[in-house]
Amino acid sequence: MSRAALVVVDVQESFRQRPIWAYGSNPDLVRQVDRLVAAARQRGDLVVWVLHSEPGTGGVFDPALGHVRLIDGLVPAEGEPTLVKTAHNAFSTTNLQQLLTLAGIHDLTVCGIRTEQCVETTTRVGADLGYRMTFVTDATLTFPTPHRDLPETATVEEILADPRTLSAEEMVTRTEYALAGRFATIRTVDELTGATLTGVRG
């Protein structure tokens, strides 16, 4: 029995409802995630799907609006759990750790949206809980990030025009620097889909 799992974080329709979606770092995200999922299933790894929900907010993460669902093209197989979280990481407000413990999982691979937010936070918490973490950067996606002093009402155009804005590429690089050697091993989709499980643990 496999002791590994793939956790797919927040690859959901909610993000596509925001104008900033057009400036995401990884237009190939769905295909890359699908490749990881197919490889995990072939190895017999557990695949866990996670969605982010903000009930009662009236925003794109409010389940009442119907966007808290996987992006078209991603479909859980029978028996693959879909968890709904209300925190940045996939552990605190779900039974993810219980599922992993019952399945005897020790190795976690993570991917999804956003690179430096929910995916990175899940990775950090997982590492602190004792899991051996693999972070697949090219199966994550993020967006240009505004400076903290820019008003929340700023338009996409204003965000992009602000010289203080960090580009999506800068956010991805920062995340890799923060995680590598501390919280996770950084891998690519090609490495994980073209190697055996023992060959990708680093």
PDB file of C-alpha atoms in Angstrom:
ATOM      1  CA  MET A   1       0.000   0.000   0.000  1.00  0.00           C
ATOM      2  CA  SER A   2       1.289   3.447  -0.945  1.00  0.00           C
ATOM      3  CA  ARG A   3       2.318   5.788   1.864  1.00  0.00           C
ATOM      4  CA  ALA A   4       2.102   8.845  -0.375  1.00  0.00           C
ATOM      5  CA  ALA A   5      -0.644  11.294  -1.243  1.00  0.00           C
ATOM      6  CA  LEU A   6      -1.204  14.151  -3.660  1.00  0.00           C
ATOM      7  CA  VAL A   7      -3.086  17.145  -2.256  1.00  0.00           C
ATOM      8  CA  VAL A   8      -4.622  19.455  -4.872  1.00  0.00           C
ATOM      9  CA  VAL A   9      -5.316  22.822  -3.237  1.00  0.00           C
ATOM     10  CA  ASP A  10      -7.996  25.279  -4.403  1.00  0.00           C
ATOM     11  CA  VAL A  11      -7.915  24.665  -8.149  1.00  0.00           C
ATOM     12  CA  GLN A  12     -11.420  26.054  -8.280  1.00  0.00           C
ATOM     13  CA  GLU A  13     -13.717  28.176 -10.380  1.00  0.00           C
ATOM     14  CA  SER A  14     -13.674  30.997  -7.811  1.00  0.00           C
ATOM     15  CA  PHE A  15     -10.348  32.306  -9.081  1.00  0.00           C
ATOM     16  CA  ARG A  16     -11.533  32.433 -12.676  1.00  0.00           C
ATOM     17  CA  GLN A  17     -14.221  34.914 -11.621  1.00  0.00           C
ATOM     18  CA  ARG A  18     -11.616  37.556 -10.797  1.00  0.00           C
ATOM     19  CA  PRO A  19     -10.223  39.932 -13.453  1.00  0.00           C
ATOM     20  CA  ILE A  20      -6.681  39.180 -12.258  1.00  0.00           C
ATOM     21  CA  TRP A  21      -7.096  35.599 -13.557  1.00  0.00           C
ATOM     22  CA  ALA A  22      -5.867  36.723 -16.980  1.00  0.00           C
ATOM     23  CA  TYR A  23      -2.487  37.551 -15.409  1.00  0.00           C
ATOM     24  CA  GLY A  24      -1.947  34.216 -13.667  1.00  0.00           C
ATOM     25  CA  SER A  25       1.527  32.711 -13.667  1.00  0.00           C
ATOM     26  CA  ASN A  26       0.637  29.356 -15.185  1.00  0.00           C
ATOM     27  CA  PRO A  27      -1.873  29.136 -18.060  1.00  0.00           C
ATOM     28  CA  ASP A  28      -1.090  25.406 -18.269  1.00  0.00           C
ATOM     29  CA  LEU A  29      -2.135  24.739 -14.661  1.00  0.00           C
ATOM     30  CA  VAL A  30      -5.069  22.392 -15.263  1.00  0.00           C
ATOM     31  CA  ARG A  31      -3.097  20.156 -17.606  1.00  0.00           C
ATOM     32  CA  GLN A  32      -0.157  20.058 -15.199  1.00  0.00           C
ATOM     33  CA  VAL A  33      -2.380  19.153 -12.251  1.00  0.00           C
ATOM     34  CA  ASP A  34      -4.119  16.515 -14.355  1.00  0.00           C
ATOM     35  CA  ARG A  35      -0.744  14.964 -15.185  1.00  0.00           C
ATOM     36  CA  LEU A  36       0.169  14.790 -11.502  1.00  0.00           C
ATOM     37  CA  VAL A  37      -3.187  13.259 -10.641  1.00  0.00           C
ATOM     38  CA  ALA A  38      -2.879  10.617 -13.362  1.00  0.00           C
ATOM     39  CA  ALA A  39       0.612   9.662 -12.181  1.00  0.00           C
ATOM     40  CA  ALA A  40      -0.505   9.510  -8.548  1.00  0.00           C
ATOM     41  CA  ARG A  41      -3.412   7.238  -9.425  1.00  0.00           C
ATOM     42  CA  GLN A  42      -1.133   4.985 -11.452  1.00  0.00           C
ATOM     43  CA  ARG A  43       1.172   4.602  -8.444  1.00  0.00           C
ATOM     44  CA  GLY A  44      -1.742   3.904  -6.140  1.00  0.00           C
ATOM     45  CA  ASP A  45      -1.251   7.128  -4.160  1.00  0.00           C
ATOM     46  CA  LEU A  46      -4.147   8.789  -2.397  1.00  0.00           C
ATOM     47  CA  VAL A  47      -5.449  11.888  -4.200  1.00  0.00           C
ATOM     48  CA  VAL A  48      -7.131  14.522  -2.016  1.00  0.00           C
ATOM     49  CA  TRP A  49      -8.969  17.512  -3.472  1.00  0.00           C
ATOM     50  CA  VAL A  50      -9.317  20.681  -1.391  1.00  0.00           C
ATOM     51  CA  LEU A  51     -11.606  23.656  -2.025  1.00  0.00           C
ATOM     52  CA  HIS A  52     -11.655  27.021  -0.242  1.00  0.00           C
ATOM     53  CA  SER A  53     -14.960  28.400   1.028  1.00  0.00           C
ATOM     54  CA  GLU A  54     -15.985  31.679   2.651  1.00  0.00           C
ATOM     55  CA  PRO A  55     -19.673  31.245   3.498  1.00  0.00           C
ATOM     56  CA  GLY A  56     -21.803  34.336   3.845  1.00  0.00           C
ATOM     57  CA  THR A  57     -19.286  36.755   2.343  1.00  0.00           C
ATOM     58  CA  GLY A  58     -21.022  37.272  -0.986  1.00  0.00           C
ATOM     59  CA  GLY A  59     -17.682  36.994  -2.772  1.00  0.00           C
ATOM     60  CA  VAL A  60     -16.352  34.470  -5.276  1.00  0.00           C
ATOM     61  CA  PHE A  61     -15.540  32.017  -2.462  1.00  0.00           C
ATOM     62  CA  ASP A  62     -19.062  32.104  -1.069  1.00  0.00           C
ATOM     63  CA  PRO A  63     -20.513  28.665  -1.897  1.00  0.00           C
ATOM     64  CA  ALA A  64     -23.921  30.253  -2.472  1.00  0.00           C
ATOM     65  CA  LEU A  65     -22.623  31.716  -5.740  1.00  0.00           C
ATOM     66  CA  GLY A  66     -21.703  28.291  -7.140  1.00  0.00           C
ATOM     67  CA  HIS A  67     -18.025  28.899  -7.840  1.00  0.00           C
ATOM     68  CA  VAL A  68     -16.627  26.720  -5.039  1.00  0.00           C
ATOM     69  CA  ARG A  69     -16.056  23.768  -7.357  1.00  0.00           C
ATOM     70  CA  LEU A  70     -13.173  22.328  -9.290  1.00  0.00           C
ATOM     71  CA  ILE A  71     -12.202  24.041 -12.515  1.00  0.00           C
ATOM     72  CA  ASP A  72     -13.594  22.261 -15.560  1.00  0.00           C
ATOM     73  CA  GLY A  73     -11.342  19.421 -16.666  1.00  0.00           C
ATOM     74  CA  LEU A  74     -10.536  18.140 -13.180  1.00  0.00           C
ATOM     75  CA  VAL A  75     -12.723  15.329 -11.898  1.00  0.00           C
ATOM     76  CA  PRO A  76     -12.161  13.293  -8.715  1.00  0.00           C
ATOM     77  CA  ALA A  77     -12.196   9.544  -9.193  1.00  0.00           C
ATOM     78  CA  GLU A  78     -14.446   7.351  -7.093  1.00  0.00           C
ATOM     79  CA  GLY A  79     -13.186   7.235  -3.520  1.00  0.00           C
ATOM     80  CA  GLU A  80     -11.044  10.376  -3.777  1.00  0.00           C
ATOM     81  CA  PRO A  81     -12.082  12.769  -0.981  1.00  0.00           C
ATOM     82  CA  THR A  82     -12.953  16.403  -1.610  1.00  0.00           C
ATOM     83  CA  LEU A  83     -12.460  18.568   1.477  1.00  0.00           C
ATOM     84  CA  VAL A  84     -13.711  22.119   1.994  1.00  0.00           C
ATOM     85  CA  LYS A  85     -11.550  24.441   4.071  1.00  0.00           C
ATOM     86  CA  THR A  86     -12.088  27.909   5.506  1.00  0.00           C
ATOM     87  CA  ALA A  87      -8.443  28.556   6.497  1.00  0.00           C
ATOM     88  CA  HIS A  88      -5.387  29.179   4.338  1.00  0.00           C
ATOM     89  CA  ASN A  89      -3.913  25.733   4.966  1.00  0.00           C
ATOM     90  CA  ALA A  90      -5.639  22.460   4.157  1.00  0.00           C
ATOM     91  CA  PHE A  91      -5.289  21.016   7.670  1.00  0.00           C
ATOM     92  CA  SER A  92      -6.753  23.385  10.262  1.00  0.00           C
ATOM     93  CA  THR A  93     -10.438  23.348   9.309  1.00  0.00           C
ATOM     94  CA  THR A  94     -10.699  19.902   7.679  1.00  0.00           C
ATOM     95  CA  ASN A  95     -10.121  16.277   8.635  1.00  0.00           C
ATOM     96  CA  LEU A  96      -7.153  16.001   6.256  1.00  0.00           C
ATOM     97  CA  GLN A  97      -4.718  14.873   8.927  1.00  0.00           C
ATOM     98  CA  GLN A  98      -7.133  12.198  10.121  1.00  0.00           C
ATOM     99  CA  LEU A  99      -7.517  10.890   6.556  1.00  0.00           C
ATOM    100  CA  LEU A 100      -3.771  10.787   6.055  1.00  0.00           C
ATOM    101  CA  THR A 101      -3.165   9.086   9.395  1.00  0.00           C
ATOM    102  CA  LEU A 102      -5.770   6.400   8.743  1.00  0.00           C
ATOM    103  CA  ALA A 103      -4.241   5.771   5.311  1.00  0.00           C
ATOM    104  CA  GLY A 104      -0.714   5.533   6.727  1.00  0.00           C
ATOM    105  CA  ILE A 105       0.522   8.452   4.637  1.00  0.00           C
ATOM    106  CA  HIS A 106       3.989   9.879   5.306  1.00  0.00           C
ATOM    107  CA  ASP A 107       4.797  11.640   2.013  1.00  0.00           C
ATOM    108  CA  LEU A 108       2.724  14.533   0.669  1.00  0.00           C
ATOM    109  CA  THR A 109       2.948  16.215  -2.717  1.00  0.00           C
ATOM    110  CA  VAL A 110       1.129  19.548  -3.030  1.00  0.00           C
ATOM    111  CA  CYS A 111       0.015  21.680  -5.955  1.00  0.00           C
ATOM    112  CA  GLY A 112      -2.693  24.229  -6.698  1.00  0.00           C
ATOM    113  CA  ILE A 113      -3.651  27.909  -6.252  1.00  0.00           C
ATOM    114  CA  ARG A 114      -2.148  30.239  -4.929  1.00  0.00           C
ATOM    115  CA  THR A 115       1.535  29.368  -4.965  1.00  0.00           C
ATOM    116  CA  GLU A 116       2.573  31.590  -2.050  1.00  0.00           C
ATOM    117  CA  GLN A 117      -0.657  31.476  -0.111  1.00  0.00           C
ATOM    118  CA  CYS A 118      -2.724  28.338   0.402  1.00  0.00           C
ATOM    119  CA  VAL A 119      -0.307  25.944  -1.304  1.00  0.00           C
ATOM    120  CA  GLU A 120       2.736  27.264   0.532  1.00  0.00           C
ATOM    121  CA  THR A 121       0.883  27.445   3.851  1.00  0.00           C
ATOM    122  CA  THR A 122      -0.333  23.869   3.488  1.00  0.00           C
ATOM    123  CA  THR A 123       3.250  22.834   2.783  1.00  0.00           C
ATOM    124  CA  ARG A 124       4.603  24.593   5.854  1.00  0.00           C
ATOM    125  CA  VAL A 125       1.954  23.120   8.153  1.00  0.00           C
ATOM    126  CA  GLY A 126       2.418  19.663   6.671  1.00  0.00           C
ATOM    127  CA  ALA A 127       6.151  19.840   7.283  1.00  0.00           C
ATOM    128  CA  ASP A 128       5.587  20.922  10.888  1.00  0.00           C
ATOM    129  CA  LEU A 129       3.229  17.970  11.341  1.00  0.00           C
ATOM    130  CA  GLY A 130       6.007  15.613  10.276  1.00  0.00           C
ATOM    131  CA  TYR A 131       5.100  14.839   6.674  1.00  0.00           C
ATOM    132  CA  ARG A 132       7.790  14.681   4.028  1.00  0.00           C
ATOM    133  CA  MET A 133       6.657  17.431   1.653  1.00  0.00           C
ATOM    134  CA  THR A 134       7.137  17.820  -2.094  1.00  0.00           C
ATOM    135  CA  PHE A 135       6.158  21.142  -3.656  1.00  0.00           C
ATOM    136  CA  VAL A 136       5.464  21.077  -7.400  1.00  0.00           C
ATOM    137  CA  THR A 137       5.956  24.665  -8.498  1.00  0.00           C
ATOM    138  CA  ASP A 138       4.921  24.241 -12.121  1.00  0.00           C
ATOM    139  CA  ALA A 139       1.614  22.755 -10.983  1.00  0.00           C
ATOM    140  CA  THR A 140       0.826  25.899  -8.983  1.00  0.00           C
ATOM    141  CA  LEU A 141      -0.461  29.288 -10.026  1.00  0.00           C
ATOM    142  CA  THR A 142      -0.423  32.765  -8.542  1.00  0.00           C
ATOM    143  CA  PHE A 143      -0.959  36.378  -9.523  1.00  0.00           C
ATOM    144  CA  PRO A 144       0.737  39.771  -9.310  1.00  0.00           C
ATOM    145  CA  THR A 145       0.571  40.828  -5.666  1.00  0.00           C
ATOM    146  CA  PRO A 146      -0.100  44.427  -4.673  1.00  0.00           C
ATOM    147  CA  HIS A 147       1.743  46.329  -1.965  1.00  0.00           C
ATOM    148  CA  ARG A 148       0.028  46.304   1.405  1.00  0.00           C
ATOM    149  CA  ASP A 149      -0.707  50.036   1.158  1.00  0.00           C
ATOM    150  CA  LEU A 150      -2.633  49.766  -2.089  1.00  0.00           C
ATOM    151  CA  PRO A 151      -6.391  49.985  -1.388  1.00  0.00           C
ATOM    152  CA  GLU A 152      -8.371  46.753  -1.612  1.00  0.00           C
ATOM    153  CA  THR A 153     -10.552  48.504  -4.175  1.00  0.00           C
ATOM    154  CA  ALA A 154      -7.620  48.930  -6.585  1.00  0.00           C
ATOM    155  CA  THR A 155      -8.304  47.769 -10.127  1.00  0.00           C
ATOM    156  CA  VAL A 156      -6.147  45.258 -11.946  1.00  0.00           C
ATOM    157  CA  GLU A 157      -4.748  48.099 -14.018  1.00  0.00           C
ATOM    158  CA  GLU A 158      -3.763  49.996 -10.867  1.00  0.00           C
ATOM    159  CA  ILE A 159      -2.164  46.899  -9.366  1.00  0.00           C
ATOM    160  CA  LEU A 160      -0.123  46.249 -12.487  1.00  0.00           C
ATOM    161  CA  ALA A 161       0.911  49.886 -12.814  1.00  0.00           C
ATOM    162  CA  ASP A 162       2.123  50.183  -9.226  1.00  0.00           C
ATOM    163  CA  PRO A 163       5.938  49.791  -9.138  1.00  0.00           C
ATOM    164  CA  ARG A 164       5.630  48.198  -5.701  1.00  0.00           C
ATOM    165  CA  THR A 165       3.603  45.276  -7.059  1.00  0.00           C
ATOM    166  CA  LEU A 166       5.427  41.955  -7.038  1.00  0.00           C
ATOM    167  CA  SER A 167       5.015  40.036 -10.269  1.00  0.00           C
ATOM    168  CA  ALA A 168       3.651  36.515 -10.255  1.00  0.00           C
ATOM    169  CA  GLU A 169       7.097  35.272 -11.231  1.00  0.00           C
ATOM    170  CA  GLU A 170       8.652  37.048  -8.241  1.00  0.00           C
ATOM    171  CA  MET A 171       6.093  35.461  -5.932  1.00  0.00           C
ATOM    172  CA  VAL A 172       6.878  32.003  -7.298  1.00  0.00           C
ATOM    173  CA  THR A 173      10.622  32.525  -6.880  1.00  0.00           C
ATOM    174  CA  ARG A 174      10.177  33.817  -3.328  1.00  0.00           C
ATOM    175  CA  THR A 175       8.107  30.772  -2.424  1.00  0.00           C
ATOM    176  CA  GLU A 176      10.719  28.356  -3.730  1.00  0.00           C
ATOM    177  CA  TYR A 177      13.452  30.128  -1.770  1.00  0.00           C
ATOM    178  CA  ALA A 178      11.349  30.041   1.400  1.00  0.00           C
ATOM    179  CA  LEU A 179      10.420  26.360   1.147  1.00  0.00           C
ATOM    180  CA  ALA A 180      13.478  24.638  -0.301  1.00  0.00           C
ATOM    181  CA  GLY A 181      15.692  23.022   2.299  1.00  0.00           C
ATOM    182  CA  ARG A 182      13.345  24.030   5.104  1.00  0.00           C
ATOM    183  CA  PHE A 183       9.831  22.796   4.487  1.00  0.00           C
ATOM    184  CA  ALA A 184       9.847  20.866   1.218  1.00  0.00           C
ATOM    185  CA  THR A 185      11.677  19.433  -1.728  1.00  0.00           C
ATOM    186  CA  ILE A 186      10.952  21.352  -4.927  1.00  0.00           C
ATOM    187  CA  ARG A 187      10.071  19.166  -7.921  1.00  0.00           C
ATOM    188  CA  THR A 188       8.627  19.579 -11.405  1.00  0.00           C
ATOM    189  CA  VAL A 189       5.723  17.791 -13.008  1.00  0.00           C
ATOM    190  CA  ASP A 190       8.093  16.161 -15.490  1.00  0.00           C
ATOM    191  CA  GLU A 191      10.208  14.781 -12.661  1.00  0.00           C
ATOM    192  CA  LEU A 192       7.244  13.347 -10.808  1.00  0.00           C
ATOM    193  CA  THR A 193       5.465  11.867 -13.794  1.00  0.00           C
ATOM    194  CA  GLY A 194       8.605  10.351 -15.271  1.00  0.00           C
ATOM    195  CA  ALA A 195      10.104   8.800 -12.108  1.00  0.00           C
ATOM    196  CA  THR A 196       9.226   6.194  -9.547  1.00  0.00           C
ATOM    197  CA  LEU A 197       8.104   7.301  -6.109  1.00  0.00           C
ATOM    198  CA  THR A 198      11.427   6.375  -4.530  1.00  0.00           C
ATOM    199  CA  GLY A 199      13.194   8.373  -7.167  1.00  0.00           C
ATOM    200  CA  VAL A 200      11.486  11.671  -6.404  1.00  0.00           C
ATOM    201  CA  ARG A 201      11.855  11.919  -2.648  1.00  0.00           C
ATOM    202  CA  GLY A 202      15.150  13.764  -2.869  1.00  0.00           C
TER     203      GLY A 202
END
